[in-house]
mmCIF file of C-alpha atoms and ligand atoms in Angstrom:
data_model
loop_
_atom_site.group_PDB
_atom_site.id
_atom_site.type_symbol
_atom_site.label_atom_id
_atom_site.label_comp_id
_atom_site.label_asym_id
_atom_site.label_seq_id
_atom_site.Cartn_x
_atom_site.Cartn_y
_atom_site.Cartn_z
ATOM 1 C CA MET W 1299 -21.143 9.345 40.763
ATOM 2 C CA LYS W 1300 -24.060 10.052 42.986
ATOM 3 C CA LEU W 1301 -25.821 7.512 45.052
ATOM 4 C CA ALA W 1302 -29.337 6.908 43.895
ATOM 5 C CA ILE W 1303 -31.540 5.909 46.731
ATOM 6 C CA LEU W 1304 -35.024 6.192 45.442
ATOM 7 C CA ILE W 1305 -35.335 3.126 43.352
ATOM 8 C CA LEU W 1306 -35.142 -0.397 44.570
ATOM 9 C CA CYS W 1307 -34.093 -2.062 41.419
ATOM 10 C CA VAL W 1308 -35.268 -5.616 41.928
ATOM 11 C CA GLY W 1309 -35.189 -7.346 38.601
ATOM 12 C CA LEU W 1310 -34.055 -4.284 36.732
ATOM 13 C CA CYS W 1311 -31.096 -5.955 35.235
ATOM 14 C CA SER W 1312 -31.546 -8.871 32.984
ATOM 15 C CA PHE W 1313 -28.875 -11.481 32.661
ATOM 16 C CA THR W 1314 -30.878 -13.483 30.170
ATOM 17 C CA SER W 1315 -28.791 -12.367 27.265
ATOM 18 C CA SER W 1316 -29.275 -14.290 24.093
ATOM 19 C CA ALA W 1317 -25.539 -14.465 23.552
ATOM 20 C CA THR W 1318 -24.047 -17.832 24.237
ATOM 21 C CA ALA W 1319 -21.059 -18.205 26.508
ATOM 22 C CA ALA W 1320 -18.763 -18.655 23.563
ATOM 23 C CA GLU W 1321 -19.832 -15.372 21.940
ATOM 24 C CA ASP W 1322 -20.112 -13.357 25.102
ATOM 25 C CA PRO W 1323 -17.287 -10.814 25.304
ATOM 26 C CA LEU W 1324 -17.960 -10.327 29.006
ATOM 27 C CA VAL W 1325 -16.163 -12.086 31.801
ATOM 28 C CA ARG W 1326 -17.998 -12.841 35.025
ATOM 29 C CA ARG W 1327 -16.003 -13.379 38.182
ATOM 30 C CA GLU W 1328 -17.413 -14.172 41.614
ATOM 31 C CA GLY W 1329 -15.779 -13.043 44.814
ATOM 32 C CA LYS W 1330 -17.078 -13.091 48.347
ATOM 33 C CA TYR W 1331 -18.782 -9.694 48.166
ATOM 34 C CA LEU W 1332 -18.372 -8.791 44.508
ATOM 35 C CA GLU W 1333 -19.660 -10.169 41.256
ATOM 36 C CA LEU W 1334 -17.607 -8.532 38.531
ATOM 37 C CA ILE W 1335 -18.935 -8.370 34.978
ATOM 38 C CA THR W 1336 -16.372 -6.862 32.673
ATOM 39 C CA ASP W 1337 -14.784 -6.641 29.247
ATOM 40 C CA LEU W 1338 -11.323 -6.059 30.707
ATOM 41 C CA ASP W 1339 -8.998 -8.612 29.192
ATOM 42 C CA SER W 1340 -6.283 -8.881 31.797
ATOM 43 C CA GLU W 1341 -6.943 -11.909 34.003
ATOM 44 C CA GLN W 1342 -4.586 -10.482 36.559
ATOM 45 C CA GLU W 1343 -6.442 -7.151 36.665
ATOM 46 C CA ILE W 1344 -9.831 -8.858 36.962
ATOM 47 C CA ASN W 1345 -8.667 -11.082 39.811
ATOM 48 C CA THR W 1346 -7.018 -8.166 41.577
ATOM 49 C CA ILE W 1347 -10.196 -6.063 41.472
ATOM 50 C CA VAL W 1348 -12.268 -8.855 42.996
ATOM 51 C CA SER W 1349 -9.756 -9.720 45.683
ATOM 52 C CA THR W 1350 -9.104 -6.069 46.550
ATOM 53 C CA PHE W 1351 -12.810 -5.388 46.865
ATOM 54 C CA ASP W 1352 -13.394 -8.381 49.139
ATOM 55 C CA HIS W 1353 -10.623 -7.317 51.502
ATOM 56 C CA ALA W 1354 -11.656 -3.666 51.384
ATOM 57 C CA VAL W 1355 -15.181 -4.536 52.534
ATOM 58 C CA GLU W 1356 -13.795 -6.048 55.740
ATOM 59 C CA GLN W 1357 -11.935 -2.779 56.374
ATOM 60 C CA TRP W 1358 -15.037 -0.655 55.729
ATOM 61 C CA VAL W 1359 -16.949 -2.729 58.274
ATOM 62 C CA ALA W 1360 -14.155 -2.205 60.811
ATOM 63 C CA PHE W 1361 -13.880 1.533 60.046
ATOM 64 C CA TRP W 1362 -17.580 2.126 60.746
ATOM 65 C CA ASN W 1363 -17.609 -0.367 63.602
ATOM 66 C CA ASP W 1364 -20.605 -1.855 61.826
ATOM 67 C CA GLN W 1365 -22.008 -4.465 64.212
ATOM 68 C CA ASN W 1366 -24.951 -5.255 61.952
ATOM 69 C CA PHE W 1367 -22.946 -6.232 58.887
ATOM 70 C CA ASP W 1368 -24.084 -9.564 57.509
ATOM 71 C CA PRO W 1369 -21.408 -11.161 55.326
ATOM 72 C CA ALA W 1370 -23.929 -13.662 54.050
ATOM 73 C CA THR W 1371 -26.123 -11.045 52.414
ATOM 74 C CA PHE W 1372 -23.909 -8.113 51.353
ATOM 75 C CA ARG W 1373 -23.238 -8.442 47.654
ATOM 76 C CA VAL W 1374 -22.386 -5.939 44.937
ATOM 77 C CA GLN W 1375 -22.583 -6.372 41.182
ATOM 78 C CA ALA W 1376 -19.926 -4.326 39.425
ATOM 79 C CA TYR W 1377 -19.850 -3.609 35.721
ATOM 80 C CA VAL W 1378 -16.403 -2.453 34.712
ATOM 81 C CA MET W 1379 -16.617 -1.266 31.145
ATOM 82 C CA ARG W 1380 -14.133 -0.549 28.431
ATOM 83 C CA ASN W 1381 -16.724 -0.632 25.693
ATOM 84 C CA GLU W 1382 -19.971 0.644 27.136
ATOM 85 C CA ALA W 1383 -21.933 -0.356 24.017
ATOM 86 C CA THR W 1384 -21.401 -4.026 24.792
ATOM 87 C CA PHE W 1385 -23.092 -3.601 28.148
ATOM 88 C CA ARG W 1386 -25.910 -1.543 26.702
ATOM 89 C CA ALA W 1387 -26.525 -4.157 24.014
ATOM 90 C CA GLN W 1388 -26.962 -6.765 26.718
ATOM 91 C CA GLY W 1389 -29.353 -4.582 28.725
ATOM 92 C CA LEU W 1390 -26.921 -4.292 31.626
ATOM 93 C CA ILE W 1391 -27.279 -0.531 32.083
ATOM 94 C CA PRO W 1392 -30.835 0.220 33.176
ATOM 95 C CA ILE W 1393 -32.552 3.398 32.137
ATOM 96 C CA GLN W 1394 -32.326 4.795 35.685
ATOM 97 C CA VAL W 1395 -28.571 5.123 35.300
ATOM 98 C CA PRO W 1396 -27.848 8.596 33.903
ATOM 99 C CA ASP W 1397 -24.867 9.500 31.794
ATOM 100 C CA PHE W 1398 -21.834 9.562 34.025
ATOM 101 C CA ASN W 1399 -18.151 10.252 33.575
ATOM 102 C CA PHE W 1400 -16.449 7.788 35.895
ATOM 103 C CA GLY W 1401 -18.801 5.596 37.884
ATOM 104 C CA TYR W 1402 -22.308 5.270 39.217
ATOM 105 C CA ALA W 1403 -23.964 3.379 42.069
ATOM 106 C CA LEU W 1404 -27.582 2.281 42.213
ATOM 107 C CA ASN W 1405 -28.291 0.321 45.353
ATOM 108 C CA GLN W 1406 -26.159 -2.818 45.138
ATOM 109 C CA GLN W 1407 -25.111 -2.354 41.526
ATOM 110 C CA ILE W 1408 -22.243 -0.197 40.341
ATOM 111 C CA TRP W 1409 -21.024 0.828 36.896
ATOM 112 C CA ILE W 1410 -17.461 1.958 36.278
ATOM 113 C CA LYS W 1411 -15.737 3.156 33.146
ATOM 114 C CA ALA W 1412 -12.314 1.531 32.829
ATOM 115 C CA GLN W 1413 -9.591 4.135 33.343
ATOM 116 C CA PRO W 1414 -6.106 4.552 31.838
ATOM 117 C CA SER W 1415 -4.516 3.022 34.934
ATOM 118 C CA GLU W 1416 -5.335 -0.154 36.841
ATOM 119 C CA TYR W 1417 -5.095 1.834 40.043
ATOM 120 C CA TYR W 1418 -7.713 4.353 39.078
ATOM 121 C CA THR W 1419 -10.146 1.733 37.731
ATOM 122 C CA ARG W 1420 -9.834 -0.184 41.003
ATOM 123 C CA HIS W 1421 -10.165 3.051 42.974
ATOM 124 C CA LEU W 1422 -13.475 3.797 41.256
ATOM 125 C CA VAL W 1423 -14.743 0.260 41.890
ATOM 126 C CA LEU W 1424 -14.043 0.781 45.586
ATOM 127 C CA HIS W 1425 -15.452 4.339 45.542
ATOM 128 C CA GLU W 1426 -18.748 3.168 44.038
ATOM 129 C CA GLY W 1427 -18.590 0.081 46.240
ATOM 130 C CA VAL W 1428 -18.506 2.334 49.320
ATOM 131 C CA HIS W 1429 -21.706 4.009 48.088
ATOM 132 C CA ALA W 1430 -23.321 0.573 47.776
ATOM 133 C CA TYR W 1431 -22.055 -0.394 51.214
ATOM 134 C CA MET W 1432 -23.278 2.831 52.880
ATOM 135 C CA PHE W 1433 -26.694 2.370 51.332
ATOM 136 C CA ASP W 1434 -26.835 -1.211 52.562
ATOM 137 C CA ALA W 1435 -25.529 -0.426 56.055
ATOM 138 C CA PHE W 1436 -27.078 2.971 56.809
ATOM 139 C CA GLY W 1437 -29.749 3.575 54.177
ATOM 140 C CA GLY W 1438 -27.602 6.291 52.543
ATOM 141 C CA ALA W 1439 -24.499 8.369 53.141
ATOM 142 C CA GLY W 1440 -25.834 11.742 54.200
ATOM 143 C CA THR W 1441 -25.298 14.907 52.208
ATOM 144 C CA THR W 1442 -23.017 15.226 49.210
ATOM 145 C CA TRP W 1443 -19.739 16.042 50.987
ATOM 146 C CA PHE W 1444 -20.148 13.097 53.358
ATOM 147 C CA GLN W 1445 -21.259 10.729 50.624
ATOM 148 C CA GLU W 1446 -18.382 11.562 48.282
ATOM 149 C CA GLY W 1447 -15.809 12.237 50.997
ATOM 150 C CA THR W 1448 -16.304 8.868 52.665
ATOM 151 C CA ALA W 1449 -16.299 7.090 49.289
ATOM 152 C CA GLU W 1450 -12.968 8.720 48.482
ATOM 153 C CA LEU W 1451 -11.574 8.027 51.948
ATOM 154 C CA LEU W 1452 -12.395 4.330 51.814
ATOM 155 C CA GLY W 1453 -11.728 3.969 48.092
ATOM 156 C CA LEU W 1454 -8.256 5.455 48.202
ATOM 157 C CA HIS W 1455 -5.928 2.560 48.847
ATOM 158 C CA SER W 1456 -2.372 1.360 48.872
ATOM 159 C CA SER W 1457 -1.291 -2.092 47.711
ATOM 160 C CA SER W 1458 -4.000 -4.447 46.409
ATOM 161 C CA GLY W 1459 -5.505 -7.903 46.772
ATOM 162 C CA ASN W 1460 -5.129 -9.382 50.237
ATOM 163 C CA SER W 1461 -2.605 -6.731 51.266
ATOM 164 C CA VAL W 1462 -4.807 -3.766 50.324
ATOM 165 C CA LEU W 1463 -5.030 -0.947 52.832
ATOM 166 C CA VAL W 1464 -7.880 1.515 52.396
ATOM 167 C CA ASN W 1465 -7.927 4.986 53.940
ATOM 168 C CA SER W 1466 -4.281 5.571 53.179
ATOM 169 C CA ILE W 1467 -2.862 8.832 51.865
ATOM 170 C CA PRO W 1468 -0.653 8.119 48.851
ATOM 171 C CA THR W 1469 3.037 8.832 49.247
ATOM 172 C CA SER W 1470 3.682 9.492 45.567
ATOM 173 C CA ARG W 1471 1.907 10.190 42.311
ATOM 174 C CA GLU W 1472 3.250 6.933 40.888
ATOM 175 C CA GLN W 1473 1.295 5.050 43.534
ATOM 176 C CA VAL W 1474 -2.057 6.391 42.294
ATOM 177 C CA PRO W 1475 -1.786 7.176 38.564
ATOM 178 C CA PHE W 1476 -4.660 9.292 37.174
ATOM 179 C CA TRP W 1477 -6.210 9.844 40.614
ATOM 180 C CA GLY W 1478 -5.196 13.482 40.219
ATOM 181 C CA ARG W 1479 -6.802 14.973 43.343
ATOM 182 C CA PHE W 1480 -3.681 16.675 44.702
ATOM 183 C CA LYS W 1481 -2.927 18.250 41.353
ATOM 184 C CA ARG W 1482 -6.399 19.775 41.233
ATOM 185 C CA MET W 1483 -6.142 20.952 44.850
ATOM 186 C CA GLU W 1484 -2.882 22.710 44.074
ATOM 187 C CA GLN W 1485 -4.467 24.473 41.084
ATOM 188 C CA ILE W 1486 -7.329 25.646 43.295
ATOM 189 C CA ARG W 1487 -4.849 26.857 45.929
ATOM 190 C CA GLN W 1488 -3.044 28.839 43.254
ATOM 191 C CA GLU W 1489 -6.353 30.426 42.258
ATOM 192 C CA ASN W 1490 -7.119 31.289 45.918
ATOM 193 C CA LYS W 1491 -10.398 29.424 45.660
ATOM 194 C CA VAL W 1492 -10.025 26.877 48.448
ATOM 195 C CA PRO W 1493 -13.528 26.476 49.918
ATOM 196 C CA THR W 1494 -14.444 27.038 53.551
ATOM 197 C CA VAL W 1495 -15.792 24.105 55.574
ATOM 198 C CA GLU W 1496 -19.258 25.619 55.228
ATOM 199 C CA THR W 1497 -18.927 25.760 51.441
ATOM 200 C CA VAL W 1498 -17.943 22.088 51.308
ATOM 201 C CA MET W 1499 -20.806 21.089 53.589
ATOM 202 C CA GLY W 1500 -23.156 22.922 51.257
ATOM 203 C CA TYR W 1501 -22.126 21.035 48.113
ATOM 204 C CA ARG W 1502 -25.127 19.911 46.140
ATOM 205 C CA PRO W 1503 -25.499 16.560 44.348
ATOM 206 C CA ASN W 1504 -24.489 16.377 40.706
ATOM 207 C CA LEU W 1505 -20.777 16.063 40.951
ATOM 208 C CA LEU W 1506 -20.262 14.572 37.552
ATOM 209 C CA GLY W 1507 -16.521 14.416 37.290
ATOM 210 C CA ASP W 1508 -15.884 17.506 39.413
ATOM 211 C CA VAL W 1509 -12.516 16.498 40.807
ATOM 212 C CA GLY W 1510 -12.249 19.651 42.934
ATOM 213 C CA SER W 1511 -15.461 18.964 44.842
ATOM 214 C CA TYR W 1512 -14.463 15.361 45.407
ATOM 215 C CA SER W 1513 -11.075 16.461 46.676
ATOM 216 C CA TRP W 1514 -12.365 18.927 49.253
ATOM 217 C CA SER W 1515 -15.110 16.536 50.359
ATOM 218 C CA TRP W 1516 -12.401 13.964 50.949
ATOM 219 C CA ALA W 1517 -10.248 16.520 52.766
ATOM 220 C CA LEU W 1518 -13.087 17.348 55.165
ATOM 221 C CA VAL W 1519 -13.704 13.688 55.945
ATOM 222 C CA GLN W 1520 -9.916 13.324 56.357
ATOM 223 C CA LEU W 1521 -9.955 16.126 58.914
ATOM 224 C CA LEU W 1522 -12.761 14.491 60.895
ATOM 225 C CA GLN W 1523 -11.053 11.115 60.948
ATOM 226 C CA GLY W 1524 -7.517 12.480 61.395
ATOM 227 C CA TYR W 1525 -8.196 14.075 64.781
ATOM 228 C CA PRO W 1526 -9.306 11.542 67.429
ATOM 229 C CA GLU W 1527 -11.584 14.115 69.061
ATOM 230 C CA TYR W 1528 -13.726 14.415 65.889
ATOM 231 C CA ARG W 1529 -13.782 10.772 64.900
ATOM 232 C CA GLU W 1530 -16.776 9.783 66.964
ATOM 233 C CA THR W 1531 -18.807 12.544 65.303
ATOM 234 C CA LEU W 1532 -17.845 11.170 61.894
ATOM 235 C CA ILE W 1533 -18.679 7.571 62.807
ATOM 236 C CA ASP W 1534 -21.964 8.526 64.479
ATOM 237 C CA ALA W 1535 -22.970 10.698 61.527
ATOM 238 C CA ALA W 1536 -22.932 7.660 59.237
ATOM 239 C CA GLN W 1537 -25.779 6.198 61.281
ATOM 240 C CA GLN W 1538 -27.880 9.137 60.090
ATOM 241 C CA GLY W 1539 -26.973 8.472 56.450
ATOM 242 C CA ALA W 1540 -30.601 8.110 55.362
ATOM 243 C CA ASP W 1541 -31.008 11.843 56.061
ATOM 244 C CA GLN W 1542 -29.735 13.551 52.935
ATOM 245 C CA GLY W 1543 -31.020 17.018 53.745
ATOM 246 C CA THR W 1544 -29.840 19.854 55.947
ATOM 247 C CA GLY W 1545 -30.644 17.838 59.067
ATOM 248 C CA PHE W 1546 -27.591 15.707 58.420
ATOM 249 C CA ASN W 1547 -25.249 18.719 58.409
ATOM 250 C CA ARG W 1548 -26.890 20.062 61.558
ATOM 251 C CA ILE W 1549 -26.062 16.811 63.347
ATOM 252 C CA VAL W 1550 -22.383 17.117 62.388
ATOM 253 C CA SER W 1551 -21.960 20.836 63.071
ATOM 254 C CA GLY W 1552 -24.058 20.571 66.249
ATOM 255 C CA ALA W 1553 -21.800 17.840 67.635
ATOM 256 C CA LEU W 1554 -18.724 20.002 66.929
ATOM 257 C CA LYS W 1555 -20.245 23.346 67.872
ATOM 258 C CA ASP W 1556 -17.859 24.153 70.723
ATOM 259 C CA GLN W 1557 -14.932 23.067 68.574
ATOM 260 C CA TRP W 1558 -15.897 24.974 65.448
ATOM 261 C CA PRO W 1559 -13.195 27.715 65.551
ATOM 262 C CA ILE W 1560 -10.596 24.960 65.896
ATOM 263 C CA VAL W 1561 -12.163 22.875 63.124
ATOM 264 C CA SER W 1562 -12.077 25.931 60.850
ATOM 265 C CA ALA W 1563 -8.476 26.794 61.744
ATOM 266 C CA ARG W 1564 -7.274 23.231 61.252
ATOM 267 C CA TRP W 1565 -9.183 23.100 57.975
ATOM 268 C CA ARG W 1566 -7.216 26.113 56.690
ATOM 269 C CA LEU W 1567 -3.932 24.434 57.533
ATOM 270 C CA LEU W 1568 -4.964 21.054 56.148
ATOM 271 C CA CYS W 1569 -6.043 22.607 52.846
ATOM 272 C CA GLU W 1570 -2.653 24.290 52.579
ATOM 273 C CA ASP W 1571 -0.653 21.157 53.323
ATOM 274 C CA LEU W 1572 -2.548 18.069 52.161
ATOM 275 C CA ASP W 1573 -0.301 16.424 49.587
ATOM 276 C CA TYR W 1574 1.594 13.211 48.794
ATOM 277 C CA GLY W 1575 3.070 11.721 51.961
ATOM 278 C CA PHE W 1576 0.915 13.778 54.347
ATOM 279 C CA ASP W 1577 1.189 12.001 57.685
ATOM 280 C CA TRP W 1578 -1.330 12.681 60.453
ATOM 281 C CA GLU W 1579 1.205 11.608 63.079
ATOM 282 C CA ARG W 1580 3.213 14.717 62.180
ATOM 283 C CA GLU W 1581 0.504 17.092 61.068
ATOM 284 C CA ARG W 1582 -2.052 17.243 63.879
ATOM 285 C CA VAL W 1583 -2.045 20.835 65.068
ATOM 286 C CA ALA W 1584 -2.231 21.300 68.843
ATOM 287 C CA ILE W 1585 -4.435 24.356 69.240
ATOM 288 C CA SER W 1586 -7.417 24.899 71.512
ATOM 289 C CA VAL W 1587 -10.110 27.466 72.218
ATOM 290 C CA LYS W 1588 -8.774 27.332 75.776
ATOM 291 C CA ASP W 1589 -5.222 28.389 74.851
ATOM 292 C CA PRO W 1590 -4.366 31.273 77.233
ATOM 293 C CA LEU W 1591 -3.662 34.743 75.957
ATOM 294 C CA TRP W 1592 -0.023 35.786 75.807
ATOM 295 C CA GLN W 1593 0.829 38.289 78.534
ATOM 296 C CA GLY W 1594 3.941 39.550 76.771
ATOM 297 C CA GLN W 1595 6.565 37.629 78.719
ATOM 298 C CA PRO W 1596 9.533 36.574 76.537
ATOM 299 C CA LEU W 1597 8.969 33.137 75.022
ATOM 300 C CA GLU W 1598 11.621 30.629 74.072
ATOM 301 C CA LEU W 1599 10.668 27.534 72.126
ATOM 302 C CA SER W 1600 12.001 24.775 69.910
ATOM 303 C CA VAL W 1601 10.655 24.081 66.438
ATOM 304 C CA ARG W 1602 11.219 20.511 65.312
ATOM 305 C CA ALA W 1603 12.284 19.891 61.743
ATOM 306 C CA ASP W 1604 10.368 16.600 61.496
ATOM 307 C CA GLN W 1605 6.925 17.949 62.452
ATOM 308 C CA GLY W 1606 4.200 20.034 60.833
ATOM 309 C CA TRP W 1607 2.779 23.284 62.267
ATOM 310 C CA GLN W 1608 3.748 23.738 65.918
ATOM 311 C CA SER W 1609 1.868 26.202 68.126
ATOM 312 C CA ILE W 1610 3.585 28.442 70.657
ATOM 313 C CA GLY W 1611 0.889 27.330 73.119
ATOM 314 C CA VAL W 1612 -0.692 30.734 73.674
ATOM 315 C CA ARG W 1613 -2.871 33.033 71.599
ATOM 316 C CA VAL W 1614 -1.619 36.505 70.820
ATOM 317 C CA PRO W 1615 -3.801 39.624 70.863
ATOM 318 C CA GLY W 1616 -4.232 42.023 67.971
ATOM 319 C CA GLY W 1617 -2.611 45.440 67.881
ATOM 320 C CA ILE W 1618 0.845 44.358 69.000
ATOM 321 C CA LYS W 1619 4.213 43.887 67.356
ATOM 322 C CA ILE W 1620 6.278 40.786 68.014
ATOM 323 C CA ARG W 1621 10.008 40.457 67.506
ATOM 324 C CA PHE W 1622 11.153 37.036 66.309
ATOM 325 C CA ALA W 1623 14.721 35.769 66.487
ATOM 326 C CA ALA W 1624 15.854 32.242 65.649
ATOM 327 C CA GLU W 1625 19.036 30.193 65.670
ATOM 328 C CA GLY W 1626 20.182 26.598 65.380
ATOM 329 C CA LYS W 1627 20.927 23.995 62.753
ATOM 330 C CA ILE W 1628 18.750 21.215 61.413
ATOM 331 C CA THR W 1629 19.432 18.305 59.075
ATOM 332 C CA LEU W 1630 17.318 17.615 56.017
ATOM 333 C CA ALA W 1631 18.080 14.252 54.490
ATOM 334 C CA GLU W 1632 16.596 15.163 51.154
ATOM 335 C CA THR W 1633 19.130 13.553 48.906
ATOM 336 C CA THR W 1634 21.913 11.044 49.155
ATOM 337 C CA ARG W 1635 23.789 13.417 51.428
ATOM 338 C CA PRO W 1636 22.348 15.371 54.337
ATOM 339 C CA TRP W 1637 21.706 19.099 54.005
ATOM 340 C CA ILE W 1638 22.411 21.247 57.025
ATOM 341 C CA SER W 1639 20.139 24.262 57.287
ATOM 342 C CA GLU W 1640 19.984 27.380 59.420
ATOM 343 C CA PRO W 1641 16.723 29.340 59.879
ATOM 344 C CA ALA W 1642 17.192 31.153 56.561
ATOM 345 C CA GLY W 1643 17.034 27.847 54.673
ATOM 346 C CA ILE W 1644 19.092 26.391 51.839
ATOM 347 C CA THR W 1645 18.914 28.497 48.720
ATOM 348 C CA LEU W 1646 20.157 25.646 46.537
ATOM 349 C CA GLN W 1647 16.841 23.846 46.992
ATOM 350 C CA TYR W 1648 13.323 25.254 47.048
ATOM 351 C CA HIS W 1649 9.950 24.040 48.207
ATOM 352 C CA ARG W 1650 6.905 26.157 47.265
ATOM 353 C CA ASN W 1651 9.152 29.012 46.165
ATOM 354 C CA ARG W 1652 10.921 29.300 49.496
ATOM 355 C CA PRO W 1653 14.332 27.934 50.434
ATOM 356 C CA LEU W 1654 14.200 24.419 51.813
ATOM 357 C CA GLY W 1655 14.698 24.276 55.579
ATOM 358 C CA GLN W 1656 13.587 27.864 56.094
ATOM 359 C CA LEU W 1657 11.843 28.612 59.378
ATOM 360 C CA LEU W 1658 8.267 29.758 58.766
ATOM 361 C CA VAL W 1659 5.705 31.338 61.035
ATOM 362 C CA CYS W 1660 1.992 31.337 60.301
ATOM 363 C CA ILE W 1661 -0.212 34.001 61.888
ATOM 364 C CA LEU W 1662 -3.561 32.222 62.061
ATOM 365 C CA PRO W 1663 -6.544 34.327 63.182
ATOM 366 C CA ASN W 1664 -8.762 32.818 65.895
ATOM 367 C CA ALA W 1665 -11.881 33.915 64.016
ATOM 368 C CA MET W 1666 -12.784 33.416 60.381
ATOM 369 C CA PRO W 1667 -14.711 35.989 58.351
ATOM 370 C CA ASP W 1668 -18.435 35.183 58.315
ATOM 371 C CA ASN W 1669 -20.101 33.822 55.194
ATOM 372 C CA ALA W 1670 -16.904 33.627 53.159
ATOM 373 C CA GLU W 1671 -17.151 31.160 50.297
ATOM 374 C CA SER W 1672 -13.429 30.538 50.065
ATOM 375 C CA LEU W 1673 -10.466 30.851 52.407
ATOM 376 C CA GLU W 1674 -8.135 33.794 52.667
ATOM 377 C CA PRO W 1675 -4.572 32.725 51.856
ATOM 378 C CA LEU W 1676 -2.607 31.924 55.010
ATOM 379 C CA GLU W 1677 -0.342 34.673 56.342
ATOM 380 C CA ILE W 1678 3.085 33.038 56.401
ATOM 381 C CA HIS W 1679 6.408 34.781 56.993
ATOM 382 C CA ALA W 1680 9.977 33.559 56.840
ATOM 383 C CA ILE W 1681 12.006 33.990 60.023
ATOM 384 C CA ASP W 1682 15.189 34.015 57.978
ATOM 385 C CA GLU W 1683 16.546 36.900 60.051
ATOM 386 C CA GLU W 1684 15.374 38.843 63.061
ATOM 387 C CA LYS W 1685 11.861 40.030 62.209
ATOM 388 C CA LEU W 1686 9.344 42.427 63.663
ATOM 389 C CA LEU W 1687 5.787 41.486 62.700
ATOM 390 C CA GLU W 1688 2.563 43.267 63.416
ATOM 391 C CA ILE W 1689 -0.387 41.204 64.621
ATOM 392 C CA ASP W 1690 -3.719 42.725 63.702
ATOM 393 C CA GLN W 1691 -6.181 40.379 65.418
ATOM 394 C CA TYR W 1692 -6.365 37.576 67.979
ATOM 395 C CA SER W 1693 -4.301 34.780 66.473
ATOM 396 C CA TRP W 1694 -2.433 31.577 66.989
ATOM 397 C CA LEU W 1695 1.241 31.546 66.018
ATOM 398 C CA LEU W 1696 2.505 28.376 64.402
ATOM 399 C CA PHE W 1697 5.965 27.406 63.237
ATOM 400 C CA ARG W 1698 7.297 24.799 60.879
ATOM 401 C CA VAL W 1699 10.349 24.172 58.758
ATOM 402 C CA ASN W 1700 9.796 24.591 55.028
ATOM 403 C CA ASP W 1701 9.836 21.128 53.475
ATOM 404 C CA ALA W 1702 7.435 18.858 51.569
ATOM 405 C CA VAL W 1703 4.987 17.138 53.944
ATOM 406 C CA GLY W 1704 6.138 13.789 52.604
ATOM 407 C CA SER W 1705 9.802 14.510 53.393
ATOM 408 C CA LEU W 1706 9.653 15.235 57.111
ATOM 409 C CA SER W 1707 10.408 11.770 58.454
ATOM 410 C CA ASP W 1708 14.142 11.922 57.821
ATOM 411 C CA ASN W 1709 14.612 15.472 59.141
ATOM 412 C CA GLN W 1710 16.450 15.949 62.406
ATOM 413 C CA GLY W 1711 17.032 18.653 64.960
ATOM 414 C CA ASP W 1712 15.253 21.868 65.842
ATOM 415 C CA PHE W 1713 15.513 25.628 65.695
ATOM 416 C CA GLN W 1714 15.342 27.751 68.825
ATOM 417 C CA VAL W 1715 13.021 30.725 68.545
ATOM 418 C CA ASN W 1716 12.652 33.746 70.820
ATOM 419 C CA LEU W 1717 9.583 35.967 70.904
ATOM 420 C CA THR W 1718 9.465 39.331 72.617
ATOM 421 C CA VAL W 1719 7.069 42.232 72.436
ATOM 422 C CA GLY W 1720 8.483 44.624 69.872
ATOM 423 C CA SER W 1721 8.017 48.288 69.234
HETATM 424 ZN ZN1 ZN D 1945 -19.300 8.963 44.303
#
């Protein structure tokens, strides 16, 4: 699925097939920005792909604030193939297109293998379409993580046709059958092989069907667009898309240099939590390099049940012990009847092997180990009873209630937590 940029393929593809219209198994459908050539047989699916693509393009232009977009000239030819041999027989797959597993983009032409679900076929048309768009608008899409991450970001969509919404995080697996990114991310989490930001930025081309690499590339672009303070860096970086070497990464990391410890810390949390129903409005983590150091005064704070990780507002030094005590009741509207939970959680229901509604604290170091390829697992403890925890290095402390990220919106109430220096 890589973007080929070297070859301007004027006249590469011949449409002068000897087959007559009556014999031709291929359907051609013209939209505003897309010409679809396909052997799909569902009229409805064909029309939906074209209409979805046309509306998605308008949203890509808006996302990149692309003032130079010319609707009169942008045009993509998409070959959506069930039986690849038909397309080969008609000379519709030029020799420059290598073997690929899902889709391929070459300038303004894209090739997609039809998938077992309409969603995933359409997703790949948009994904490859983003490559074509980025090439047209910016002369390329930067290095691999940016190229694939932005294609995933703007290919992932909810609804379709004229109500399509790109750049949306799916709320359920049923919404995006066969997309499979969250499943792969969870496997990689289980294997403790979640990459660092630096590892993702160093991905090389040749991502044939590597769902893991696509997923983390998407997650990094998600991070940069999910926090308003990074968004400008993301948007500006696209302008440098023709640079596909290390210079591109230097532009991005240079622009975020002062923020890098925060980017890395937020990355660790995002990689832990990104899943169906993830909602940036609840999951932005308020931490800063300027957070003052805790002086040991007793702290009292509320932890909301309907929000993601919540910082205590100060950093804590290493070499101390902290005593945690919590009380209160929250409501989790998980089922038809509300569940009332105390800090220990509800042992009738579990999320990630911990009781639902349990109060959790994450001890998140301010500094990451240098040159690590993958992330250390997060240090998370349950505050299910009074706890004394030892802090071994400068860290942020973050609380949340144990629940699926997609199930926070109907939670209510908060826990009260007290922190004192322990011994
Ligand atoms: Zn791609």
